[in-house]
Every structure is written in structure tokens, then in C-alpha cells.
Tab-separated table of C-alpha atoms and ligand atoms in Angstrom:
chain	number	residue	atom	x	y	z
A	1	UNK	CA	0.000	0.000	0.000
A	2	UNK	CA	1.876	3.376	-1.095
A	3	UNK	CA	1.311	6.003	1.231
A	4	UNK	CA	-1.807	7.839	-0.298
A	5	UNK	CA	-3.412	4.695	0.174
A	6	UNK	CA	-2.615	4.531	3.498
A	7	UNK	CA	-3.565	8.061	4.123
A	8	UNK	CA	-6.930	7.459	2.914
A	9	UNK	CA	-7.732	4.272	4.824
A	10	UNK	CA	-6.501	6.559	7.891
A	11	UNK	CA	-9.037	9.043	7.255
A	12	UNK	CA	-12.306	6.316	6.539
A	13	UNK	CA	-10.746	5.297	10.164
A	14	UNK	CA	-11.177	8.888	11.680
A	15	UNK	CA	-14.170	9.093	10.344
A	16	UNK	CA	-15.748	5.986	11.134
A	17	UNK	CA	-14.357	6.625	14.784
A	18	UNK	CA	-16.106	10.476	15.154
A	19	UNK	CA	-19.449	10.202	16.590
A	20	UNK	CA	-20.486	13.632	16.828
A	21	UNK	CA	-20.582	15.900	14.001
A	22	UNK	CA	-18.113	18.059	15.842
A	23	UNK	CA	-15.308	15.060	16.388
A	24	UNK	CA	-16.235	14.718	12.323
A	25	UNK	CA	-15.330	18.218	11.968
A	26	UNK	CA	-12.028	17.741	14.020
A	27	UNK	CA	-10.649	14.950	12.262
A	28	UNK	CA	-11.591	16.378	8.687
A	29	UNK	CA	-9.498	19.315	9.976
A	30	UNK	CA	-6.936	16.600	10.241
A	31	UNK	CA	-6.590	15.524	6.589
A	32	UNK	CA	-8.807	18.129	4.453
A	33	UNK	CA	-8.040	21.302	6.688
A	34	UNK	CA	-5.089	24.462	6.015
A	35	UNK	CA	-2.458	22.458	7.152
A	36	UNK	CA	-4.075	18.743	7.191
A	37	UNK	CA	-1.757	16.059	5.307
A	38	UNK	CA	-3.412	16.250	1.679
A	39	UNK	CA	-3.302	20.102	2.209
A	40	UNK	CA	0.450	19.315	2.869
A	41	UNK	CA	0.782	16.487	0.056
A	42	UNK	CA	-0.664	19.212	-2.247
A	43	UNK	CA	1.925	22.019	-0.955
A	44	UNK	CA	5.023	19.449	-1.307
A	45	UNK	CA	3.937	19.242	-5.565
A	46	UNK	CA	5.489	22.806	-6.238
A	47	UNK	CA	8.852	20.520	-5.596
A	48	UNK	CA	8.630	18.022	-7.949
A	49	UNK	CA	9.911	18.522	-11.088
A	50	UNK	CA	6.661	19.096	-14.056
A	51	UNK	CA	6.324	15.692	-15.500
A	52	UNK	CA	6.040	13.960	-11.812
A	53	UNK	CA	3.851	16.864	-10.751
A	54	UNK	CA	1.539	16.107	-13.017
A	55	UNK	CA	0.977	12.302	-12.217
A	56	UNK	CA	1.301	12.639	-8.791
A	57	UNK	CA	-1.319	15.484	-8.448
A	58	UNK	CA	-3.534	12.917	-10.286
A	59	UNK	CA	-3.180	10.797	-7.233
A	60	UNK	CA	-3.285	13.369	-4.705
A	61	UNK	CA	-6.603	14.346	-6.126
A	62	UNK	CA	-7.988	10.514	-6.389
A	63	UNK	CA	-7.147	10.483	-2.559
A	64	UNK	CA	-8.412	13.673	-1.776
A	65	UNK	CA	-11.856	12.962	-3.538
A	66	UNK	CA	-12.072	9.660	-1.681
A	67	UNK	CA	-11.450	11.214	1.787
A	68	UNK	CA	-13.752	13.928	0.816
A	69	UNK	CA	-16.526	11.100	-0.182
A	70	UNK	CA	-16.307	9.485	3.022
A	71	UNK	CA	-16.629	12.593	5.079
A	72	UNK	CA	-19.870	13.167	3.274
A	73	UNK	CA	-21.090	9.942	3.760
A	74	UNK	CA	-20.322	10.105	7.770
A	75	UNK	CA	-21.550	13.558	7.767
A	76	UNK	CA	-24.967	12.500	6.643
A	77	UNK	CA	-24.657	9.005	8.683
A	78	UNK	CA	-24.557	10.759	11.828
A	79	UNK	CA	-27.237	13.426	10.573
A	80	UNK	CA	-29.312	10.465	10.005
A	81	UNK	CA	-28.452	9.386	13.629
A	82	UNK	CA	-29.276	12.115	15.169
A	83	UNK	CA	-32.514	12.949	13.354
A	84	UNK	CA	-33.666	9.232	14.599
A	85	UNK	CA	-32.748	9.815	18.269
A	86	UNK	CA	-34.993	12.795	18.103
A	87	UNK	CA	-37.814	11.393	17.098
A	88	UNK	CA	-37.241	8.353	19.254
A	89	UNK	CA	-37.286	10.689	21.956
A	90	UNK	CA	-40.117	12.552	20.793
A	91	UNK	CA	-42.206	9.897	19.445
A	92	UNK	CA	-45.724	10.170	20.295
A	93	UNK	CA	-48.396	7.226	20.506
A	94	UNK	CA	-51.016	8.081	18.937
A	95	UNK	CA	-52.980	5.226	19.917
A	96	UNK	CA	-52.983	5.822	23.823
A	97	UNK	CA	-55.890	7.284	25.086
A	98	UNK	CA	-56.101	10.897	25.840
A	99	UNK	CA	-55.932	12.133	29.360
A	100	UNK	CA	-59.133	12.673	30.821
A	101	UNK	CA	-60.071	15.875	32.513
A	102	UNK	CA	-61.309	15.234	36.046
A	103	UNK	CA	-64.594	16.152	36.591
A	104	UNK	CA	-65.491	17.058	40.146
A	105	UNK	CA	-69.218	17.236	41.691
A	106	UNK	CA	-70.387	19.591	44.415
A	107	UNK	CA	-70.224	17.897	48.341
A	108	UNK	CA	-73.209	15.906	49.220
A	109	UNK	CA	-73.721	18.487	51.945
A	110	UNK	CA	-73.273	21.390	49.259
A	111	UNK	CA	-75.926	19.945	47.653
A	112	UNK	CA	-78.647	19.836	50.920
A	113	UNK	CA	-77.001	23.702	51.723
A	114	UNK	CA	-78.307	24.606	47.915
A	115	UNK	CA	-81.454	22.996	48.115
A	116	UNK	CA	-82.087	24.345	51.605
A	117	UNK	CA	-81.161	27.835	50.470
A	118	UNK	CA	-83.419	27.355	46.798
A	119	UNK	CA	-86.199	26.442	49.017
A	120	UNK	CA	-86.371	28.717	51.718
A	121	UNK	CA	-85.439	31.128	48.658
A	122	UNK	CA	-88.631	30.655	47.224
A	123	UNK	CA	-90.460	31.311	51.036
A	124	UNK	CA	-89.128	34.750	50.900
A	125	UNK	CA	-85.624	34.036	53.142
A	126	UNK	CA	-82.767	35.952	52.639
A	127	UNK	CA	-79.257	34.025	52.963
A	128	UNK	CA	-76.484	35.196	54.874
A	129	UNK	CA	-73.209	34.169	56.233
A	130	UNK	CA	-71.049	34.976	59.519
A	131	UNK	CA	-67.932	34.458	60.775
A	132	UNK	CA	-66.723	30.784	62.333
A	133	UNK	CA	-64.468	32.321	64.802
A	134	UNK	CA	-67.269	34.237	67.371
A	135	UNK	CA	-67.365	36.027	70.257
A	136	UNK	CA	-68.265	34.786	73.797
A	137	UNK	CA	-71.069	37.565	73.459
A	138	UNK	CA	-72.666	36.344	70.123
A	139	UNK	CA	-72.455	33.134	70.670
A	140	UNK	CA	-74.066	32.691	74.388
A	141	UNK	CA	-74.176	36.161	76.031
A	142	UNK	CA	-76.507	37.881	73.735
A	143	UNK	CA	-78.748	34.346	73.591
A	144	UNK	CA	-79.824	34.823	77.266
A	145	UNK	CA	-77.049	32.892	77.835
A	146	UNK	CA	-75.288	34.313	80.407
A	147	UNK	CA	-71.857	33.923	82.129
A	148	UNK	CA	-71.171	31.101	84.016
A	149	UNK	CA	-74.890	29.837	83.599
A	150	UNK	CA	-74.851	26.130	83.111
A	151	UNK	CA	-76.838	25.761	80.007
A	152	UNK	CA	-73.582	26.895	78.186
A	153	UNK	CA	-72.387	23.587	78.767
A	154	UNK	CA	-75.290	22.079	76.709
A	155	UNK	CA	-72.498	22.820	73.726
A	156	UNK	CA	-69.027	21.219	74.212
A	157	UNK	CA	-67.414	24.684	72.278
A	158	UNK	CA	-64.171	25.105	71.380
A	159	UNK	CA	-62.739	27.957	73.487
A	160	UNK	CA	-60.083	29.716	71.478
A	161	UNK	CA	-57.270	31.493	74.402
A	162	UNK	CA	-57.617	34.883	72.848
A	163	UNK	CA	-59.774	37.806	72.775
A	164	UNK	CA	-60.935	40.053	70.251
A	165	UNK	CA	-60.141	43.578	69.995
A	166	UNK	CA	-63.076	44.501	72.532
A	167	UNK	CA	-61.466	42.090	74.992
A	168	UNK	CA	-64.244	39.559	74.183
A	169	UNK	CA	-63.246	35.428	74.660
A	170	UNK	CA	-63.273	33.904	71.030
A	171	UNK	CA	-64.704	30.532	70.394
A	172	UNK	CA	-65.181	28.489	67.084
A	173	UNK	CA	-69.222	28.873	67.018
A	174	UNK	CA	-70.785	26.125	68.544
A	175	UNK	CA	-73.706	26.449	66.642
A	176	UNK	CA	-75.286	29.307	64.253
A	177	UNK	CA	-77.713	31.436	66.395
A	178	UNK	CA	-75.000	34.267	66.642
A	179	UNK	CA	-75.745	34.905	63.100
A	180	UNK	CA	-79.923	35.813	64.175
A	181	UNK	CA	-77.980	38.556	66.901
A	182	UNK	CA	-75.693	39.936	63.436
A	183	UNK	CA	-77.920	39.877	60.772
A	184	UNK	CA	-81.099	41.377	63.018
A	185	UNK	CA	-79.182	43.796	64.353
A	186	UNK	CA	-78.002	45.202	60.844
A	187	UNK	CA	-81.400	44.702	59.753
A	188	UNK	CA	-82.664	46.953	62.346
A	189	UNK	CA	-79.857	49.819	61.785
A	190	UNK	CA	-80.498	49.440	58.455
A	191	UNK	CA	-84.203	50.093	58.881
A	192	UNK	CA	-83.763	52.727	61.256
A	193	UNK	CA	-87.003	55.475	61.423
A	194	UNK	CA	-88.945	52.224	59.251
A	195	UNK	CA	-92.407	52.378	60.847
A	196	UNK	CA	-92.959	49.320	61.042
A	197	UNK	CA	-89.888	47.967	60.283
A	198	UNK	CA	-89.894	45.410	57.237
A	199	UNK	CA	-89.981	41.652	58.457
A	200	UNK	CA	-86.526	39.956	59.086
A	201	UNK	CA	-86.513	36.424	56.901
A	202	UNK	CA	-83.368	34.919	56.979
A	203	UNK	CA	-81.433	31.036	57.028
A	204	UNK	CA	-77.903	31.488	57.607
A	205	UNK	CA	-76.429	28.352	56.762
A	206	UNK	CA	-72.739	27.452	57.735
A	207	UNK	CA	-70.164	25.218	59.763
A	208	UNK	CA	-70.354	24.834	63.811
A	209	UNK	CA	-68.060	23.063	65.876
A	210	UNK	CA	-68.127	21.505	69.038
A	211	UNK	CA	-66.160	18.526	71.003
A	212	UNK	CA	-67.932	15.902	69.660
A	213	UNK	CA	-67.296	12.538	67.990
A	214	UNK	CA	-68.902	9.469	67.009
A	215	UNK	CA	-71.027	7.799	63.746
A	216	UNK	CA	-73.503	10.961	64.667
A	217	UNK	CA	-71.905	13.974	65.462
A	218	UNK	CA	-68.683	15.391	64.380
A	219	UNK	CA	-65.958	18.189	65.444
A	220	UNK	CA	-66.751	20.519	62.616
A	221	UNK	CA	-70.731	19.850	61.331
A	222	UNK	CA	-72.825	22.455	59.674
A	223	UNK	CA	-75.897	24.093	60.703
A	224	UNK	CA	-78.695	26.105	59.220
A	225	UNK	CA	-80.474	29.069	61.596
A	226	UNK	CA	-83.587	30.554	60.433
A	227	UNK	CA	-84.915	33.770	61.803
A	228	UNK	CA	-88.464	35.141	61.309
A	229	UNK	CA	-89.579	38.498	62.998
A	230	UNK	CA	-92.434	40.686	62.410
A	231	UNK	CA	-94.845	42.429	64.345
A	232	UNK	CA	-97.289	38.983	63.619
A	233	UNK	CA	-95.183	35.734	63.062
A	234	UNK	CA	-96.465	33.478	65.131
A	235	UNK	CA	-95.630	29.419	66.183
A	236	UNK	CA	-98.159	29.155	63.103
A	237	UNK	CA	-96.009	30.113	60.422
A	238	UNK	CA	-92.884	27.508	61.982
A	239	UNK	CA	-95.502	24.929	61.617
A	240	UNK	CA	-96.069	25.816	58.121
A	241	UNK	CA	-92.827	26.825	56.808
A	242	UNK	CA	-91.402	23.729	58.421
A	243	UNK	CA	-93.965	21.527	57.170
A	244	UNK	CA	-93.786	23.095	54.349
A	245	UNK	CA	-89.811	22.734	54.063
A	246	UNK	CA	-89.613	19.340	54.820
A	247	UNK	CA	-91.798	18.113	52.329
A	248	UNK	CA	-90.287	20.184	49.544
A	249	UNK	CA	-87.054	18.617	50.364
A	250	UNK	CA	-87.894	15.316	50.679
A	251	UNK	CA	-89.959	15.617	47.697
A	252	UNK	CA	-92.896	13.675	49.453
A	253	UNK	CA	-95.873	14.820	50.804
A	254	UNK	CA	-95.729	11.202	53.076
A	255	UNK	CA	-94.100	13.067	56.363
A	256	UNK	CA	-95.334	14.421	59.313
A	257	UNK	CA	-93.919	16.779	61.927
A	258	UNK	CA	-94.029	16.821	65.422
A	259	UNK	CA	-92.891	19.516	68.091
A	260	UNK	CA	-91.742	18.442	71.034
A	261	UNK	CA	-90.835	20.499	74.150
A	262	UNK	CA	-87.645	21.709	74.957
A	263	UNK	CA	-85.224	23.762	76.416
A	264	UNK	CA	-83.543	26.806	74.387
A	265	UNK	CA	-81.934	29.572	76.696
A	266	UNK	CA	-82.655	31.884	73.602
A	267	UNK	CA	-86.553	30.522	72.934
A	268	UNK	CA	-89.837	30.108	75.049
A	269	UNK	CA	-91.434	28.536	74.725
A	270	UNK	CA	-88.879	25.438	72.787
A	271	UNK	CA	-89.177	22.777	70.618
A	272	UNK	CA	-86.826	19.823	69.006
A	273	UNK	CA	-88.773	19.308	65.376
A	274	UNK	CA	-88.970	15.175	64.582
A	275	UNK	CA	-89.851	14.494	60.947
A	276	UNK	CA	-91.171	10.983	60.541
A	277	UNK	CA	-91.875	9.302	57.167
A	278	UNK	CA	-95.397	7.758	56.155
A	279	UNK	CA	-93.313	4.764	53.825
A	280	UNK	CA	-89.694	3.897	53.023
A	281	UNK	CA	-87.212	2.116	54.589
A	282	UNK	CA	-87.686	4.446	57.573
A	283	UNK	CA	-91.596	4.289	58.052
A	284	UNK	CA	-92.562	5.571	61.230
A	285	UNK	CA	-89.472	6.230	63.113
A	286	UNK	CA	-89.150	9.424	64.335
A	287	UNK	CA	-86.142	11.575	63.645
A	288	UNK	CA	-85.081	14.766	65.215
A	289	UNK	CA	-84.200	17.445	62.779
A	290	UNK	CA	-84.051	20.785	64.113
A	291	UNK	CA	-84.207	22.818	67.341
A	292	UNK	CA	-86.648	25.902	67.283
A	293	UNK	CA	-88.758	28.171	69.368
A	294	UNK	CA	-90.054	31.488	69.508
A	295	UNK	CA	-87.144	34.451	70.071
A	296	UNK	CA	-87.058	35.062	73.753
A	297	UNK	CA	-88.101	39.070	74.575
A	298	UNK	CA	-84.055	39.101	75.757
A	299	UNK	CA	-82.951	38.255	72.624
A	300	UNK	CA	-85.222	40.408	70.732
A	301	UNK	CA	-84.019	43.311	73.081
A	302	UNK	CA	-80.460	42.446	71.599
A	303	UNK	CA	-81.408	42.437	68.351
A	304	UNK	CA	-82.469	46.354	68.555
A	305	UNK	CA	-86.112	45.355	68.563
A	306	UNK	CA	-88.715	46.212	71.092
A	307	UNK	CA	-89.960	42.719	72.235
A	308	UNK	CA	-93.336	44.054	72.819
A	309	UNK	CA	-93.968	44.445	69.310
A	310	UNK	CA	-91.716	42.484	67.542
A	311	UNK	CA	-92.078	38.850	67.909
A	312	UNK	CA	-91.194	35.562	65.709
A	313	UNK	CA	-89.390	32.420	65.705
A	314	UNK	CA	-86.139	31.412	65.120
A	315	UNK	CA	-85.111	27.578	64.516
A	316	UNK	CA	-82.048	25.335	63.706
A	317	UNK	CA	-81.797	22.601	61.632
A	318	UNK	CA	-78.812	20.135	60.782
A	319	UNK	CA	-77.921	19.689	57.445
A	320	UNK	CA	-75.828	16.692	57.752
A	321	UNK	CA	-78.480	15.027	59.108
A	322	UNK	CA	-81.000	15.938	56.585
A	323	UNK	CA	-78.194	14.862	54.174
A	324	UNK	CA	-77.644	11.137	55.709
A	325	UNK	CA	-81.753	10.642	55.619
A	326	UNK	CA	-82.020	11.455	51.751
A	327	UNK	CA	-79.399	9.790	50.952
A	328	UNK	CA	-79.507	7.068	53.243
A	329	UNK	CA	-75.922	7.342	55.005
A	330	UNK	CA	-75.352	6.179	57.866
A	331	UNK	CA	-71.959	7.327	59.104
A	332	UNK	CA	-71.812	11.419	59.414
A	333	UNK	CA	-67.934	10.530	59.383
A	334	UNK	CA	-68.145	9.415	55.673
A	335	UNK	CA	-69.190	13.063	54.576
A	336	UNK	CA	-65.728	14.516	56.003
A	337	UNK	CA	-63.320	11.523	55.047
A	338	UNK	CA	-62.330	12.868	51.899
A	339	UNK	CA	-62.833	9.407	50.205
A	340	UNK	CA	-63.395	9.487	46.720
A	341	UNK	CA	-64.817	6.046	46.544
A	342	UNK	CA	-67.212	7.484	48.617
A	343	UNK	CA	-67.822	10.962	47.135
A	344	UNK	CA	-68.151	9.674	43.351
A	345	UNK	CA	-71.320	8.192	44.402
A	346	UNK	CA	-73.128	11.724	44.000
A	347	UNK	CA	-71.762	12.108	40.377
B	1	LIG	N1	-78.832	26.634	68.316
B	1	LIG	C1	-79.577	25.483	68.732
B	1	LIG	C2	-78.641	24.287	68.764
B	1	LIG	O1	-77.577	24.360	68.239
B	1	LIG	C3	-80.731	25.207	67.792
B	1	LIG	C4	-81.779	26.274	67.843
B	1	LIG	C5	-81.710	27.356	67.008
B	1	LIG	C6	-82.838	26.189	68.704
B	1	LIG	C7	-82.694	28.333	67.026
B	1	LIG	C8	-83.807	27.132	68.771
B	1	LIG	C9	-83.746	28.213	67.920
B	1	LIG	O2	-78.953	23.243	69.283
């Protein structure tokens, strides 16, 4: 092999050995660049004498056009190369399904809260909401409930260790009544010089909490409080707006309602409201659904309102409960798991 020959096999070696178009460019420098060794081979001619010039420029160029065919060939190889790892990498299959978009549903107890509030919507009831975090003074003081009096432990509550900027005791609401004592009292600034002043109709629906734990009762548990004052409202109109409630909800006219006594520092007389159905797996039982009464003249005094001509009703109802009878469950605990397996159910 003379020693053009041997160049050239050199060079397919390189070239073969370069696996990044860069490393190709490096070793082309080698042989094809200013002072690679063809570039040299071609330099060294100007000493020959003419006649071997000419033959041995013939080979030079054979051996140049060689090296320069196998550099083109390895360029495009690893072009080739390249352009496959791409779309290896990139390669979509188009015959996996599509990902889904997650479609969520409102909370079982979302759902009673709506249908409570579209109901009592319809009787004329305003809707409003109030804070969690309550004073001592909403929550029991301004219910007739006063300090130290022992009906304030009817409600496990949540004391919080801190006071508001009044330097009133904060608790987590044990239950929504606070919100009659807000919303009348607005109601009544706001109506200010109104002779008489325009009937308050309100549900404020919302989360209570109170130490309490078990298939029936949890920590955190909602509650809806209904308020109706006028200068006329009368034990009548619970009956009927009750009656008329519970049947709306229950979408069956098959229920009856009874009232039975009770105690309410903030109502007098009381009553605990049992539903019972007429057919259905539950026939006959009776079930207590709500606590009610008519406003006592204390608490009407702390709305704003003279209770001598102001008088109405105020009641409280459990929506978690109402929610476990329609739907028949039978574990409160399920509704606050967070188990999906449980939740998809209401789709
Ligand atoms: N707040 C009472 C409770 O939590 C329910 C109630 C509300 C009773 C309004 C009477 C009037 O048990």
C-alpha cells in the first residue's frame, strides 16, 4: 500500500471513529483542513519537477476525492443518527388514550345547603353568612345565655385562648344562632325610622363546631339558623314553613312533623322538630331534625327590637343530618373523610 493509500484508509478510520458531528469536523481538519496532510501532500507538488507533478497530483486528487466522499457519507450518517434519536425521543403514541379531565361534583352536603337555600329562597328568606371564629357575646351572652350559667355547657365549644379587639373570649361557634344577633341587628340599623320595620326572613347556613365525635356527630358539622320576625309571626307560620320545608325537600308529601318540648336559653317557649316518614325504609321512626322556638323578649331586646312588638321564631336545623336521611348514610364521618370512593357516588 503506497502512502496515499494509506492516508486514505486513515481518514475512513477517523471518520468511522467520530461520533459527533463536531469530532467529524475535528478529524476532517486533520486531513482536508489548512495544514491537514493532503493540504500538505498538495503544498510538497510545487517541488517536484513538471512531468512527476503532473501524475502525482492525479493521485493526490484521487485520494483527496475519496477522503472527501467518506466525510460526506459520515456527515450524513450521523445526521441520520441524530434525526432518529430525536424522534425516538419525541415519538408520540397516537394510539394511547387521551388524558381525561377530572370532573369534580359539588359535596353531598353542598348539595342539601343549595337545596335548603333554593327552598327557603322561594319562602321569601334571605341568605347570609357569619364568621366561624365568634365572640363569647354572640355566641351565648346575647342568647340569654349568660356567664357562668350552666346551660352553656349544653355545647361542648371550642374555646379559642384569645380575645378580640373589645377584649371579648373567642370561640369556634358552637352552633349558628349568633348569626340571628348579626344579621337582626343590621337589619334593624339598616331600617332605622322604618315604621314598622320590614320583616326579618333569613337562614344562615354554615359550619359549627363543638367537642364531639362518634357515627352521629362530628368536630366541625354544619348548621342552618332561620330567623323570622315581624310584628305577627307566630308558632303558626314555623308549623307551616317547616312543614312546608320538609316536604319540599324530601320531595314527598308522606311526612309528618311533630314539636316536642324543649329547652332553648334563647326561645320560650322550645321545641326539638322530629320528621317521621309515612313509607320507606324508615316508616314511622321518628327523627329529630331541628331545634326551634319562639325568640325570647331578651334576645329580641339584643337584636335592637322592642320585644313588645316584635315577635317571631327562630329555629335550627342540621344539614348533615338531613343529608344522611335522603341519601340514606349512615356514618356522618363518611361526609368529612375525603374518600373518593365514597364521594363519586353523588356524580
Ligand atoms: N342553636 C340550637 C342548637 O344548636 C338550635 C336552635 C336554634 C334552637 C334556634 C332554637 C332556635 O342546638
Amino acid at each position: 500500500m503506497n502512502d496515499l493509500e494509506q492516508l486514505v484508509q486513515d481518514a475512513q478510520a477517523a471518520f468511522a471513529l467520530a461520533l459527533a458531528p463536531a469530532d467529524l469536523e475535528n478529524a476532517k481538519a486533520r486531513y482536508l483542513g489548512k495544514s491537514g496532510s493532503l493540504t500538505e501532500q498538495l503544498k510538497a507538488l510545487a517541488t517536484l519537477a513538471p512531468d512527476e507533478k503532473k501524475a502525482r497530483g492525479a493521485l493526490i486528487n484521487a485520494a483527496k476525492q475519496q477522503v472527501e466522499a467518506a466525510l460526506t457519507l459520515r456527515r450524513q450518517a450521523l445526521a441520520d443518527a441524530e434525526l432518529d434519536a430525536q424522534l425516538k425521543a419525541e415519538a408520540l403514541d397516537v394510539t394511547l388514550p387521551g388524558r381525561q379531565r377530572g370532573c369534580g361534583v359539588l359535596h353531598p352536603v353542598s348539595r342539601t345547603m343549595e337545596r335548603i337555600e333554593a327552598i327557603f329562597g322561594s319562602m321569601g328568606f334571605d341568605v347570609a353568612e357569619g364568621p366561624e371564629i365568634e365572640t363569647d357575646w354572640y355566641s351565648f351572652t346575647a342568647l340569654n345565655n349568660p356567664e357562668n350559667h350552666p346551660a352553656r355547657s349544653m355545647q361542648d365549644t371550642f374555646y379559642v385562648d384569645m380575645k378580640d379587639a373589645e377584649g371579648r373570649w373567642l370561640n369556634l361557634r358552637p352552633h349558628t344562632s349568633p348569626m340571628q344577633v348579626r344579621y337582626a341587628r343590621a337589619h334593624a340599623e339598616k331600617h332605622r325610622g322604618c315604621d314598622p320595620m320590614p320583616e326579618i326572613r333569613v337562614i344562615a347556613p354554615g359550619r359549627t363546631y363543638r367537642v364531639d365525635s362518634d357515627a352521629t356527630h362530628s368536630p366541625m358539622f354544619h348548621q342552618c339558623e332561620g330567623l323570622w320576625i315581624g310584628e305577627n309571626v307566630s308558632f303558626k307560620d314555623l308549623k307551616v314553613v317547616f312543614t312546608d320545608f320538609f316536604r319540599n325537600f324530601f320531595e314527598t308529601d308522606d311526612l309528618q312533623l311533630r314539636f316536642r318540648p324543649s329547652f332553648f336559653p334563647f326561645t320560650e317557649p322550645s321545641a326539638e322538630v322530629d320528621i317521621a316518614f309515612s313509607s320507606g325504609p324508615l316508616k314511622g321512626r321518628w327523627l329529630e331534625v331541628a331545634g326551634s322556638g319562639q325568640v325570647h323578649p331578651n334576645v329580641v331586646r339584643n337584636y335592637g327590637l322592642d320585644p313588645d312588638r316584635y315577635i317571631g321564631f327562630a329555629f335550627g336545623m342540621g344539614p348533615d343530618r338531613l343529608t344522611m336521611l335522603r341519601y340514606g348514610v349512615n356514618d356522618l364521618r363518611l361526609f368529612f373523610d375525603g374518600d373518593l370512593r365514597f364521594l363519586s357516588q353523588f356524580k
